[in-house]
Amino acid sequence: ARDWLVVYDHALRAYALYDQVSTDQARLAFVVPNDLGEAPAWSPDGASLVFAEIFFLPEEVQVESEGFAPDEEPPRYYSHLKRVSIVDGRQVDLSGGEAFLVEDSGPAYSPDGGWIAFSRRSLDPQEWTLGRQLWLMQADGSEPVSLTSQPALNHAGFAWSPDGSRLAYMLFDQARVSEPAEVWWQWADGRAGERVATAGYAPEWIP
């Protein structure tokens, strides 16, 4: 098996994937153009990489301002999660196709590779919220389901427990941006969990 390393290259505006990473044999295998530059997620089997990509809305597509907060401008872009195979470079849009206007980000694979946790905010004014919610979908993009419904809170920094039963994450209150972040955990089947820490960041489980 080859050793793979992904690096976001600002000069290339792309993820640069290197294989044969060793003392002096690292080789640039291929690049995946990307304008967002968020941290991607490797599948547990190392066969694919999932990342968020930003797309600007065409001029003919405008999101109505009605339904948004008074100080919130209607979005001019959306973001989808894409999966790229390191075998053949083939890309798949996991977020539902170009016509589906959502902001998806922060993917995290479950330990068994069967599920992806991510944050989502709909651009539909009837569903739009200040914060992004915690969602789960199967690794192929099917069966997306929301696990939280806290409109003012932004869910991010997802970390799966080693047995895949729980998720830890950060909560930011988008209505009170001066407040510190909190770290919470909850069950992956949707059952509520508890707060772990105030003014906490970047949760990670010990393997």
XYZ file of C-alpha atoms in Angstrom:
207
model
C 0.000 0.000 0.000
C 1.156 3.518 -0.756
C 1.500 6.266 1.850
C -0.661 9.245 0.961
C -0.560 12.803 2.241
C -2.857 15.650 1.249
C -1.757 19.284 1.485
C -3.740 22.384 0.597
C -1.525 24.377 -1.771
C -2.480 28.061 -1.850
C -0.363 28.699 -4.933
C -2.204 25.980 -6.857
C -5.562 26.718 -5.160
C -5.938 22.975 -4.881
C -5.449 19.944 -2.673
C -2.120 18.401 -3.605
C -2.060 14.640 -3.054
C 1.353 13.078 -2.550
C 2.046 9.365 -2.514
C 5.132 7.334 -1.612
C 5.755 9.731 1.250
C 9.056 8.721 2.789
C 12.461 10.255 3.369
C 13.141 11.315 -0.201
C 10.518 9.719 -2.438
C 7.387 11.842 -1.964
C 5.676 12.200 -5.344
C 2.930 14.615 -6.353
C 0.336 12.177 -7.693
C -2.418 14.617 -8.659
C -4.147 17.827 -7.618
C -7.802 18.534 -6.893
C -8.772 22.184 -7.568
C -10.495 23.789 -4.597
C -11.270 27.407 -3.739
C -12.307 26.945 -0.114
C -9.268 25.291 1.443
C -11.024 23.720 4.430
C -9.544 20.663 6.111
C -10.709 17.547 4.195
C -11.557 14.108 5.615
C -9.965 10.807 4.597
C -12.163 7.734 4.461
C -10.962 5.110 6.979
C -9.905 2.797 4.151
C -7.818 5.572 2.590
C -9.536 5.209 -0.786
C -11.191 8.603 -0.960
C -11.110 12.162 0.300
C -14.155 14.300 1.137
C -13.952 18.079 1.091
C -16.131 21.177 0.884
C -16.146 23.272 -2.277
C -17.651 26.705 -2.783
C -19.792 27.687 -5.764
C -21.026 31.174 -6.555
C -24.643 31.500 -7.575
C -25.198 32.354 -11.244
C -26.438 35.891 -11.825
C -29.809 34.592 -12.946
C -30.268 32.780 -9.599
C -31.023 35.149 -6.735
C -32.079 34.171 -3.238
C -34.891 36.367 -1.956
C -34.073 38.398 1.152
C -37.455 37.735 2.767
C -37.039 35.305 5.641
C -33.459 36.270 6.450
C -32.386 38.248 9.504
C -32.492 42.057 9.050
C -28.701 42.337 9.226
C -28.064 39.242 7.107
C -27.488 39.580 3.379
C -28.983 36.883 1.146
C -26.192 34.430 0.254
C -24.395 34.701 -3.075
C -22.749 31.318 -2.875
C -23.328 27.774 -1.680
C -21.008 24.945 -0.665
C -21.212 21.220 -1.286
C -19.294 18.197 -0.075
C -17.419 16.320 -2.767
C -15.707 12.944 -2.648
C -12.685 12.211 -4.815
C -11.240 8.743 -5.398
C -7.470 8.549 -5.123
C -7.529 5.555 -7.455
C -8.908 7.312 -10.527
C -9.555 10.914 -9.468
C -13.302 10.607 -10.056
C -15.392 13.139 -8.106
C -18.909 12.724 -6.738
C -21.109 15.498 -5.314
C -22.460 14.166 -2.011
C -24.666 17.155 -1.229
C -27.436 16.547 -3.724
C -26.419 18.028 -7.061
C -25.868 21.563 -8.309
C -29.513 22.594 -7.945
C -29.540 21.900 -4.194
C -28.675 25.190 -2.484
C -27.114 24.433 0.898
C -23.971 25.329 2.779
C -22.286 22.035 3.717
C -18.893 21.844 5.426
C -16.781 20.098 8.052
C -17.042 16.433 6.972
C -15.969 13.703 9.405
C -16.093 9.961 8.641
C -17.381 7.511 11.218
C -14.717 4.974 12.289
C -16.286 2.220 10.168
C -16.518 4.504 7.125
C -20.266 4.049 6.809
C -21.370 7.561 7.743
C -20.236 11.150 7.362
C -21.048 13.826 9.924
C -21.143 17.387 8.584
C -22.646 20.802 9.176
C -25.430 22.159 6.973
C -27.405 25.341 6.520
C -30.166 25.548 3.946
C -30.351 28.578 1.674
C -34.117 28.263 1.452
C -35.415 31.380 3.277
C -38.121 29.234 4.900
C -35.488 26.892 6.386
C -32.533 29.231 6.785
C -30.996 29.586 10.257
C -28.174 31.643 11.726
C -26.262 28.517 12.682
C -25.355 25.363 10.806
C -26.787 22.146 12.193
C -25.240 18.713 12.705
C -26.234 16.302 9.944
C -25.398 12.706 9.107
C -25.458 10.960 5.746
C -24.292 7.632 4.469
C -20.863 7.650 2.853
C -22.424 7.667 -0.621
C -24.450 10.806 0.180
C -27.760 9.025 0.727
C -30.142 9.243 3.706
C -29.130 12.691 5.000
C -30.694 13.430 8.376
C -30.440 16.355 10.782
C -29.489 15.495 14.365
C -29.890 19.009 15.804
C -32.386 21.850 15.564
C -30.900 24.838 17.357
C -31.327 27.725 14.913
C -28.952 30.217 16.532
C -26.168 27.727 17.223
C -23.392 26.782 14.824
C -22.214 23.152 15.065
C -18.645 22.430 13.938
C -15.446 20.491 14.617
C -17.026 17.028 14.658
C -15.145 14.142 16.251
C -16.451 10.551 16.377
C -15.871 8.370 19.411
C -13.724 5.313 18.548
C -16.733 2.986 18.683
C -18.802 5.284 16.443
C -21.594 5.693 18.990
C -21.091 9.363 19.859
C -20.071 12.665 18.324
C -18.295 15.523 20.046
C -18.430 19.005 18.546
C -18.150 22.738 19.157
C -21.131 25.055 19.551
C -20.950 28.742 18.672
C -23.851 31.065 19.439
C -24.230 33.053 16.228
C -26.650 35.448 17.929
C -24.047 36.276 20.608
C -20.720 36.118 18.832
C -18.814 37.454 21.844
C -19.677 34.345 23.840
C -17.017 31.585 23.988
C -17.526 28.302 22.201
C -18.722 25.236 24.078
C -17.900 21.566 23.549
C -20.777 19.090 23.627
C -21.258 15.422 22.849
C -24.349 13.530 21.732
C -25.302 10.064 20.557
C -24.935 9.386 16.833
C -28.467 7.981 16.748
C -29.823 11.419 17.630
C -30.240 11.068 21.385
C -29.215 14.111 23.389
C -25.900 14.300 25.180
C -24.310 16.828 27.508
C -22.040 19.820 27.622
C -18.410 18.977 28.286
C -16.719 22.363 28.521
C -17.217 26.100 28.137
C -14.573 28.016 26.184
C -13.517 24.694 24.649
C -12.254 24.009 21.149
C -11.161 21.208 18.828
C -12.512 18.083 20.598
C -10.750 14.780 19.917
C -11.386 11.348 21.438
C -8.494 9.250 22.723
C -8.350 6.077 20.559
